mmCIF file of N, CA and C in Angstrom:
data_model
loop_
_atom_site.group_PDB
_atom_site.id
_atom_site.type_symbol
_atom_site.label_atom_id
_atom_site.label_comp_id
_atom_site.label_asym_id
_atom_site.label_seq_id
_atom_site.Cartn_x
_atom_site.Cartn_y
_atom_site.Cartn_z
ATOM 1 N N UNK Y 1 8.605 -4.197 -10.486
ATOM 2 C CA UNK Y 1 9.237 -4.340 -11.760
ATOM 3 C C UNK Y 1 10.753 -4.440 -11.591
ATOM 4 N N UNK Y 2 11.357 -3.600 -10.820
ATOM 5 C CA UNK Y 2 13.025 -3.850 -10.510
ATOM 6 C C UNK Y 2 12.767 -5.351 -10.007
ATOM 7 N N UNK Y 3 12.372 -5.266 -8.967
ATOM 8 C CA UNK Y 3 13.239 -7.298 -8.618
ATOM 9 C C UNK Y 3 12.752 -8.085 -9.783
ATOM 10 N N UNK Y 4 11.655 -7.568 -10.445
ATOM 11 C CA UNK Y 4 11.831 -8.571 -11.767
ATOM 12 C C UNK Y 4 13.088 -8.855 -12.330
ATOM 13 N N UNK Y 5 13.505 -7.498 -13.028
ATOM 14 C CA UNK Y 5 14.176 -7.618 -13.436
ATOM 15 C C UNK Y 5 15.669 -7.753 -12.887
ATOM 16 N N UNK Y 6 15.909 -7.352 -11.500
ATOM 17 C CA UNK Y 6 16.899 -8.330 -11.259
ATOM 18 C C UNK Y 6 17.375 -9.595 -10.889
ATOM 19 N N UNK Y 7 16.103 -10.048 -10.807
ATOM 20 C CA UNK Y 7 15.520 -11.912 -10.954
ATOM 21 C C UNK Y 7 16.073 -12.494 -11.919
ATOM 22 N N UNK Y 8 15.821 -11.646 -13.142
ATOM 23 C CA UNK Y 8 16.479 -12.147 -14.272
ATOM 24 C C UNK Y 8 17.849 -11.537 -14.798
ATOM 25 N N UNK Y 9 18.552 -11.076 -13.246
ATOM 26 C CA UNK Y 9 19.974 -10.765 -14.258
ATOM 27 C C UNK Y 9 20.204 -10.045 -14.820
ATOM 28 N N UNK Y 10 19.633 -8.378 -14.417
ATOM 29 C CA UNK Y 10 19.207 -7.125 -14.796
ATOM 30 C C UNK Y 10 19.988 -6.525 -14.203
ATOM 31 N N UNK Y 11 20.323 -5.146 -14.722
ATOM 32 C CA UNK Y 11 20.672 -3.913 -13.596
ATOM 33 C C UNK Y 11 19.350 -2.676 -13.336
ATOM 34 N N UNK Y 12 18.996 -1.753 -12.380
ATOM 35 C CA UNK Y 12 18.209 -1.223 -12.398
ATOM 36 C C UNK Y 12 19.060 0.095 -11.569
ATOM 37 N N UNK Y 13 18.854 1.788 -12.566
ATOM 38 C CA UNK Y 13 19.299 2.506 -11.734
ATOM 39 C C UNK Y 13 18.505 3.476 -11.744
ATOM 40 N N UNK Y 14 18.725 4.525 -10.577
ATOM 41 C CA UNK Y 14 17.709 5.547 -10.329
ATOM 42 C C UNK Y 14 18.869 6.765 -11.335
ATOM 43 N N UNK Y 15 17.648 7.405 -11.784
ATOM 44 C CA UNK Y 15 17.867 8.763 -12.859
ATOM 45 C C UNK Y 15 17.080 9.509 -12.434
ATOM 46 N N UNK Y 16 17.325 10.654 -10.993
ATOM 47 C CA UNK Y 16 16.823 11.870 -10.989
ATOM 48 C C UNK Y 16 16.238 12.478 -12.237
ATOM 49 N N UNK Y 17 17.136 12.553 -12.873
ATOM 50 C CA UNK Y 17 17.068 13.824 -13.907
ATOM 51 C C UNK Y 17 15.838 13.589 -14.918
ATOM 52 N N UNK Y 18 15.370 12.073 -14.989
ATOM 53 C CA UNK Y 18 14.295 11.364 -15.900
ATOM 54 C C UNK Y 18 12.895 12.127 -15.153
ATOM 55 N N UNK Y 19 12.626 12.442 -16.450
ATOM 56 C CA UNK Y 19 11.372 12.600 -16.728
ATOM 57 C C UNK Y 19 10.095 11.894 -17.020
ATOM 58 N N UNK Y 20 8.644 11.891 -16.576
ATOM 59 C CA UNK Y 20 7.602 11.069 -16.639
ATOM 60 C C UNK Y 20 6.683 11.558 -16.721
ATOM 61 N N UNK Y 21 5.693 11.684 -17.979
ATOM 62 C CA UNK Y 21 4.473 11.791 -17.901
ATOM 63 C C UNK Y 21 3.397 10.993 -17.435
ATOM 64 N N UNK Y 22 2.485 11.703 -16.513
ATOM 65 C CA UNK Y 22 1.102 10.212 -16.184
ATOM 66 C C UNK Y 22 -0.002 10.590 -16.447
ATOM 67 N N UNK Y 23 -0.391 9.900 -17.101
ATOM 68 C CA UNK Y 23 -2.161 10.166 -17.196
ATOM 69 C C UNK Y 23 -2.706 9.869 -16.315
ATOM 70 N N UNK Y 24 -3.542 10.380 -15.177
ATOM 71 C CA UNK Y 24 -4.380 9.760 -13.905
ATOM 72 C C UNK Y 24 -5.632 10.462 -14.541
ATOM 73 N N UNK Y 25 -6.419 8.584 -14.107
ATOM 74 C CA UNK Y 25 -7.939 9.134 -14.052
ATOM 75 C C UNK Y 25 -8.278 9.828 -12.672
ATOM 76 N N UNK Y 26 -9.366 10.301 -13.443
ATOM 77 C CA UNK Y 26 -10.168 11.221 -12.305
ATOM 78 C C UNK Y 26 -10.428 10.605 -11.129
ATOM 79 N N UNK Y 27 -10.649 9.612 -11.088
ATOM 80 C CA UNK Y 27 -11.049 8.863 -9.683
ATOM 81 C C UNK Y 27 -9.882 8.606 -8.884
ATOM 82 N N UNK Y 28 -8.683 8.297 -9.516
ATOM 83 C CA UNK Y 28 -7.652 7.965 -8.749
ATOM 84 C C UNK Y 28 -7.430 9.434 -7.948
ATOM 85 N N UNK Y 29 -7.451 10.524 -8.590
ATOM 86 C CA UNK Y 29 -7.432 11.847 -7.592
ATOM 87 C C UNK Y 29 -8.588 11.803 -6.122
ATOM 88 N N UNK Y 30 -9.189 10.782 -6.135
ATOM 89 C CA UNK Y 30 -9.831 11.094 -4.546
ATOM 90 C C UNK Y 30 -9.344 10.419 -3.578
ATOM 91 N N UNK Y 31 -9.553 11.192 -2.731
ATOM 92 C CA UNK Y 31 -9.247 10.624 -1.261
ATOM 93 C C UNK Y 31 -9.621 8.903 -0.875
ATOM 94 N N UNK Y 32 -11.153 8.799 -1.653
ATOM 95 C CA UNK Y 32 -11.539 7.611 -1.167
ATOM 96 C C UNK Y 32 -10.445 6.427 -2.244
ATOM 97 N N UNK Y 33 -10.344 6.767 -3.327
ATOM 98 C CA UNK Y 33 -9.430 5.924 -4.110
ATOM 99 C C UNK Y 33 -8.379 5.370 -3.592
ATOM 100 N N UNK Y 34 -7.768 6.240 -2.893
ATOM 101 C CA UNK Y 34 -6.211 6.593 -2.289
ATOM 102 C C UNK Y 34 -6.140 5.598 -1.096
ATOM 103 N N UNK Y 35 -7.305 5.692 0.086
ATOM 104 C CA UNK Y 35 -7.787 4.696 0.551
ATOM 105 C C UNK Y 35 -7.486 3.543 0.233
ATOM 106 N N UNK Y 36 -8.355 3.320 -0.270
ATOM 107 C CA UNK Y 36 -8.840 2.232 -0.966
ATOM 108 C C UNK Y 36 -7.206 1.325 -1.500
ATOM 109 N N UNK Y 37 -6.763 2.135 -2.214
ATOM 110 C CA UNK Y 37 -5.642 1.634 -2.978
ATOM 111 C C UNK Y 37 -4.258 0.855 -1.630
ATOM 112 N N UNK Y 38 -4.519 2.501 -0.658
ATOM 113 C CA UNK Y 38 -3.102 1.797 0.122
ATOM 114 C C UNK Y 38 -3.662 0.662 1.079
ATOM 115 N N UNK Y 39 -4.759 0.231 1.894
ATOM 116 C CA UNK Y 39 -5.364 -0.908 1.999
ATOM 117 C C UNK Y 39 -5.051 -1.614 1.594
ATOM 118 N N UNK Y 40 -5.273 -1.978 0.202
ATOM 119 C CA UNK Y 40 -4.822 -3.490 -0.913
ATOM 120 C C UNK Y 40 -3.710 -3.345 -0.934
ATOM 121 N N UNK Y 41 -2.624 -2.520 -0.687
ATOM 122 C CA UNK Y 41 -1.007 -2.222 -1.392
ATOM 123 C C UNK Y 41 -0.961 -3.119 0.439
ATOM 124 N N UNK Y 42 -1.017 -2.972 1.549
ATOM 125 C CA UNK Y 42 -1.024 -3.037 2.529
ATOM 126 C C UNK Y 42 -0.980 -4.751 2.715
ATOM 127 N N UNK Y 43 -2.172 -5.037 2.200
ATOM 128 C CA UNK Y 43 -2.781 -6.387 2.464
ATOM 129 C C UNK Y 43 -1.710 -7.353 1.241
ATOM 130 N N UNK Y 44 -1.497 -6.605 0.426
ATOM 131 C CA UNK Y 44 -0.353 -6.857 -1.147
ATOM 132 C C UNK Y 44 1.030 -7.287 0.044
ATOM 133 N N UNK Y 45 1.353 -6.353 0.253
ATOM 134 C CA UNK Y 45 2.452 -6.772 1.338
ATOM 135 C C UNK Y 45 2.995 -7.559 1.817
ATOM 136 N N UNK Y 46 1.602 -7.562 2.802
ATOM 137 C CA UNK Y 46 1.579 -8.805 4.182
ATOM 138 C C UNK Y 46 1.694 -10.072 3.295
ATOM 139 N N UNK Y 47 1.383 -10.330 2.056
ATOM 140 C CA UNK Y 47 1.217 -11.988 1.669
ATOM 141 C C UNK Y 47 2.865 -12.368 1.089
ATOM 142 N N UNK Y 48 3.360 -11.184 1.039
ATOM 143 C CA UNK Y 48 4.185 -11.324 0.441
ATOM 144 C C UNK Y 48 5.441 -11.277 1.707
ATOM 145 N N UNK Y 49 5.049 -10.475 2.425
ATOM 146 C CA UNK Y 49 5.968 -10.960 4.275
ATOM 147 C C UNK Y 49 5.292 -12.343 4.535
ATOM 148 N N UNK Y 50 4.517 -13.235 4.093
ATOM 149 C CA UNK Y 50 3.997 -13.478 4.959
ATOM 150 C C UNK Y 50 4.670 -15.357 4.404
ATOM 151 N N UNK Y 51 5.058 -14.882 3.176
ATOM 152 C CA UNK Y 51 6.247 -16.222 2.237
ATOM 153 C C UNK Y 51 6.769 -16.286 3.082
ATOM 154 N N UNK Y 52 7.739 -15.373 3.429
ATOM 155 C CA UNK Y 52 8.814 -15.544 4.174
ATOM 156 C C UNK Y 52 9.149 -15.577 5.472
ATOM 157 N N UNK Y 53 7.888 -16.016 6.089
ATOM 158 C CA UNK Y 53 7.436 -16.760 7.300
ATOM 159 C C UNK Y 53 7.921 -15.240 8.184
ATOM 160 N N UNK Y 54 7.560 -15.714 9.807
ATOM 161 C CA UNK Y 54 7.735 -14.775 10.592
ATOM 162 C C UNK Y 54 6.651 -14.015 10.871
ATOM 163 N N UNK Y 55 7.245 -12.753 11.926
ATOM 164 C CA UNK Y 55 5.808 -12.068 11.857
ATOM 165 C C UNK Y 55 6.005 -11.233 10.889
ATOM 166 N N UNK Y 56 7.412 -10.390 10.106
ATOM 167 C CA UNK Y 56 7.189 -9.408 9.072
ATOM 168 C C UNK Y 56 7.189 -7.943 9.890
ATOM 169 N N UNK Y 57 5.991 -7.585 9.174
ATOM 170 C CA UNK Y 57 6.011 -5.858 10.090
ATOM 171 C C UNK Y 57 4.727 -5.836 10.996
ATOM 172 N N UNK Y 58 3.803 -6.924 10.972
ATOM 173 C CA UNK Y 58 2.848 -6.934 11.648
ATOM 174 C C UNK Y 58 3.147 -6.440 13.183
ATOM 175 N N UNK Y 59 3.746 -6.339 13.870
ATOM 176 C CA UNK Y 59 3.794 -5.880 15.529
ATOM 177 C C UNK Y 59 3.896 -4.088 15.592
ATOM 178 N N UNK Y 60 4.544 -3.845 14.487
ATOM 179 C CA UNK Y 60 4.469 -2.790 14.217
ATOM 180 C C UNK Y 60 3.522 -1.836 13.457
ATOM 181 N N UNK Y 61 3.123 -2.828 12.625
ATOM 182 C CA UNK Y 61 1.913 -2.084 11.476
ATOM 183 C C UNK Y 61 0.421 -2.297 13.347
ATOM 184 N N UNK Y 62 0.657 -3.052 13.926
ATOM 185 C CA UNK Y 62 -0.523 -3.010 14.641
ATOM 186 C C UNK Y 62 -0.573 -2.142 15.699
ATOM 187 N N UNK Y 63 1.243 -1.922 16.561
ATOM 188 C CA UNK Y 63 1.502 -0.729 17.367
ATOM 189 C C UNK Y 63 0.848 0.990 16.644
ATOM 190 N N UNK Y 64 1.260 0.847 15.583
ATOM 191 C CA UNK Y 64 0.796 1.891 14.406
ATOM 192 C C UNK Y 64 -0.945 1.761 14.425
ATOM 193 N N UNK Y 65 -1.406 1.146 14.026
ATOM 194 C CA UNK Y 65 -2.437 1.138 13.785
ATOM 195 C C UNK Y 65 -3.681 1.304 15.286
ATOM 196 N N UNK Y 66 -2.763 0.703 16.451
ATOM 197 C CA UNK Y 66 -3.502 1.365 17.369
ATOM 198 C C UNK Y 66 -4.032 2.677 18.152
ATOM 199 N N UNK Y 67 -3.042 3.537 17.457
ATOM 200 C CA UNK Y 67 -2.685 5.035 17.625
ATOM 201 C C UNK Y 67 -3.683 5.519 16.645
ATOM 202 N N UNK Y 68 -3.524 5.013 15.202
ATOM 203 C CA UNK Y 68 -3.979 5.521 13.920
ATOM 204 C C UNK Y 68 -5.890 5.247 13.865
ATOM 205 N N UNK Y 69 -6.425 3.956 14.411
ATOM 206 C CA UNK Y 69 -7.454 3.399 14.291
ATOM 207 C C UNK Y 69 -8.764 4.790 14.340
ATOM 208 N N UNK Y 70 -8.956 5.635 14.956
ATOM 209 C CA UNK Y 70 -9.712 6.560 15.075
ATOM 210 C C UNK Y 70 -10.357 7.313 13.384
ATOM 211 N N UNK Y 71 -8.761 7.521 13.257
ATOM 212 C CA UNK Y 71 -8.861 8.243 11.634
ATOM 213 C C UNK Y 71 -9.438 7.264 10.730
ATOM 214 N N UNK Y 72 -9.587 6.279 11.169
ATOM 215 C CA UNK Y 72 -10.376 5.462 9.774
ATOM 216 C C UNK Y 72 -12.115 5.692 10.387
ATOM 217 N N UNK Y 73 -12.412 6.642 11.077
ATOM 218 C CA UNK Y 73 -13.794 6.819 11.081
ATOM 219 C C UNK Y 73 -14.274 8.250 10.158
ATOM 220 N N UNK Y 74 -13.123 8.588 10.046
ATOM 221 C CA UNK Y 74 -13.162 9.948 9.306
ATOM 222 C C UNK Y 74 -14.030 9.508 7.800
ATOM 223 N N UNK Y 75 -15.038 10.367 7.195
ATOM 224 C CA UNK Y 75 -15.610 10.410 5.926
ATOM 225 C C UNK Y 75 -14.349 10.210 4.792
ATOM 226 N N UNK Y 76 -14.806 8.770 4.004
ATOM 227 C CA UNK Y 76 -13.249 8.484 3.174
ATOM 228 C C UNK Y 76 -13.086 9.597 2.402
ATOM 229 N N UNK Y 77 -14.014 10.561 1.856
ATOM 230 C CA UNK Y 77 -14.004 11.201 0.756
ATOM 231 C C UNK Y 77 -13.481 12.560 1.139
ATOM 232 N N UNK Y 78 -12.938 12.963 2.561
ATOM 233 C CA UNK Y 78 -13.129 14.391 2.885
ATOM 234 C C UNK Y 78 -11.024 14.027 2.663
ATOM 235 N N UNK Y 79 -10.701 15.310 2.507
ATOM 236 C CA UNK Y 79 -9.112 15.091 2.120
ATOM 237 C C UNK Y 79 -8.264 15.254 3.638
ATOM 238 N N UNK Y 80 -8.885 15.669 4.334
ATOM 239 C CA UNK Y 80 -8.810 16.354 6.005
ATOM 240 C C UNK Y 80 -7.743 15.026 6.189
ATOM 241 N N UNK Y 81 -6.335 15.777 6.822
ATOM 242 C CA UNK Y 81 -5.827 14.787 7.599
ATOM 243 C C UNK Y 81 -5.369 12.789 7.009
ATOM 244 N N UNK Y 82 -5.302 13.578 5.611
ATOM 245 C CA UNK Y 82 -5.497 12.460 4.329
ATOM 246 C C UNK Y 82 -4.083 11.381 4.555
ATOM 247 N N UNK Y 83 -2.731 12.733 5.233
ATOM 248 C CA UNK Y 83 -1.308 11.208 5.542
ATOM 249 C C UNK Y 83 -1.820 10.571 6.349
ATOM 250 N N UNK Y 84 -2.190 10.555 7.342
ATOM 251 C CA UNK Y 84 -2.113 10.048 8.913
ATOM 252 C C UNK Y 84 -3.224 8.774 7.857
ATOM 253 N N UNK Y 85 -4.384 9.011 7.628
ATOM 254 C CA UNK Y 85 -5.030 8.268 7.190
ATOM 255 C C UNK Y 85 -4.956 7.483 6.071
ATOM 256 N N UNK Y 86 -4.036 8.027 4.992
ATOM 257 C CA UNK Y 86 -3.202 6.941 4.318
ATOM 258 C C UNK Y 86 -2.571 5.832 5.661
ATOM 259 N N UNK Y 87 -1.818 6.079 6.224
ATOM 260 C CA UNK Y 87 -0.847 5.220 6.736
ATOM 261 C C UNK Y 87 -1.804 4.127 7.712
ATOM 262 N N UNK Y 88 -3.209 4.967 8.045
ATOM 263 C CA UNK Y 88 -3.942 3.866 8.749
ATOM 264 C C UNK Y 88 -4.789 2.778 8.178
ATOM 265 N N UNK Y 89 -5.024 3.358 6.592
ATOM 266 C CA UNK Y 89 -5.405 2.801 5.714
ATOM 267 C C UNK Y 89 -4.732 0.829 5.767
ATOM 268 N N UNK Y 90 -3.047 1.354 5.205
ATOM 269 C CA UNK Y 90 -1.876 0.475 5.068
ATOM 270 C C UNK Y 90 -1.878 -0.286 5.740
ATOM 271 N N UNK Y 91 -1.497 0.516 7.375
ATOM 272 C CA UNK Y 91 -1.474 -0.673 8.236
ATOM 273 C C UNK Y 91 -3.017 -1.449 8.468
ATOM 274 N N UNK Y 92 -4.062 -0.943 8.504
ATOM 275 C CA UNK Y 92 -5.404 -2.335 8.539
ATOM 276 C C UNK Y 92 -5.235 -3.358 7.496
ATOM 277 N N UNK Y 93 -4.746 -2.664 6.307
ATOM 278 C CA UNK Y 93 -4.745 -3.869 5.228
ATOM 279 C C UNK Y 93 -3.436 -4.548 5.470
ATOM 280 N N UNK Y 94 -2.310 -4.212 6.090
ATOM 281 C CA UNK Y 94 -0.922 -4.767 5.965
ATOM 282 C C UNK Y 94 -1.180 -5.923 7.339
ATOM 283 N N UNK Y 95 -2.631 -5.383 8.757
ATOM 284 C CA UNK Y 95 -2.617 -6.335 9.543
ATOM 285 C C UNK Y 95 -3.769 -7.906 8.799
ATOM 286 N N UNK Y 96 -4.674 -7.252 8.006
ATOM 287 C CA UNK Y 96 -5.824 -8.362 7.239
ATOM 288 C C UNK Y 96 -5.456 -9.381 6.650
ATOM 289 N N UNK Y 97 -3.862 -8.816 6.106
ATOM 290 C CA UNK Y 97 -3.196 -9.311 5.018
ATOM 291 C C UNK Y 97 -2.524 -10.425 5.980
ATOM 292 N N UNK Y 98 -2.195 -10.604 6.723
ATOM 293 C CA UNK Y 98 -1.520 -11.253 7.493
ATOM 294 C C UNK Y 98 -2.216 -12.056 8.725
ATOM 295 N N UNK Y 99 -3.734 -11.997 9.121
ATOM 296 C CA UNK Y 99 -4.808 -12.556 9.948
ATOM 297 C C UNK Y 99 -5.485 -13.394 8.835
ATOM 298 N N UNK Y 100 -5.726 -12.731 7.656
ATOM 299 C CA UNK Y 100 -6.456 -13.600 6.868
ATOM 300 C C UNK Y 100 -5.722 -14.236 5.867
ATOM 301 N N UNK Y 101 -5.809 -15.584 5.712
ATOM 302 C CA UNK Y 101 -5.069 -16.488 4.934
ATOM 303 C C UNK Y 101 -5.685 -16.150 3.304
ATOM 304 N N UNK Y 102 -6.815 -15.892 3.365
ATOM 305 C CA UNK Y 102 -7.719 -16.415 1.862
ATOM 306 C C UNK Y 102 -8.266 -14.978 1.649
ATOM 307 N N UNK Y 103 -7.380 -13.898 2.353
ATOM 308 C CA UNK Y 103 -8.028 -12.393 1.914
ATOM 309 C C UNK Y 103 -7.968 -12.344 0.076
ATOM 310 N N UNK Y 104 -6.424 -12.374 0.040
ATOM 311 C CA UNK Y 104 -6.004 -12.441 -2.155
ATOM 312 C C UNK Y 104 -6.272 -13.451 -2.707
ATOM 313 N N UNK Y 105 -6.648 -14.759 -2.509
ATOM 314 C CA UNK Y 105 -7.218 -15.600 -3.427
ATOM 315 C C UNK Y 105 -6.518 -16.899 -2.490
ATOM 316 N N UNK Y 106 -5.977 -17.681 -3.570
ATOM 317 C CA UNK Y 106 -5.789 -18.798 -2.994
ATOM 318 C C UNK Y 106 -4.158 -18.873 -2.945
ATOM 319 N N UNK Y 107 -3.456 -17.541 -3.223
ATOM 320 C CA UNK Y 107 -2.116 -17.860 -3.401
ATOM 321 C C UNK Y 107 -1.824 -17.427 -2.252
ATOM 322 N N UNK Y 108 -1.002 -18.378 -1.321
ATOM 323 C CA UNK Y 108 -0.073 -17.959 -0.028
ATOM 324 C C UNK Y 108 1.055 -18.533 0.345
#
């Protein structure tokens, strides 16, 4: 939403002091959601490194991910060890995102 709006000639500033209420559904509180979510945020990424030609963060999301790869055998639903496995989550989808041309649709 910020580079939107500074696309269009916006200012955007951070306010500690602001306050936010969120409603989260119940499902978004699980582990497997969380998963799930940073995967696509991951693979969201890569298409979007992937405009702007180059390799992006891929050498790194895969150095990462070779260390990390184990923890994605872990039960998605158990909370055990839930950062490490966020971040291994990211990087598989941030490397998919970037191996597979036609993972998000047809936009690349």
């Amino acid at each position: 939403m910020v580079g939107q709006l500074r696309a269009r000639g916006h200012r955007a500033f951070y306010d500690g002091a602001a306050t936010v209420r969120h409603s989260i559904q119940r499902e978004r509180l699980r582990p497997a959601w969380l998963l799930s979510r940073l995967l696509w945020q991951g693979a969201t990424d890569a298409l979007r490194d992937r405009r702007g030609g180059g390799l992006g963060r891929a050498p790194g999301a895969a150095l990462r991910l070779a260390v990390q790869a184990p923890l994605l055998l872990w039960p998605s639903g158990s909370p055990a060890l839930l950062r490490a496995r966020c971040g291994a989550a990211y990087n598989l989808g941030y490397l998919r995102g970037r191996l597979s041309p036609g993972l998000l649709g047809s936009a690349t």
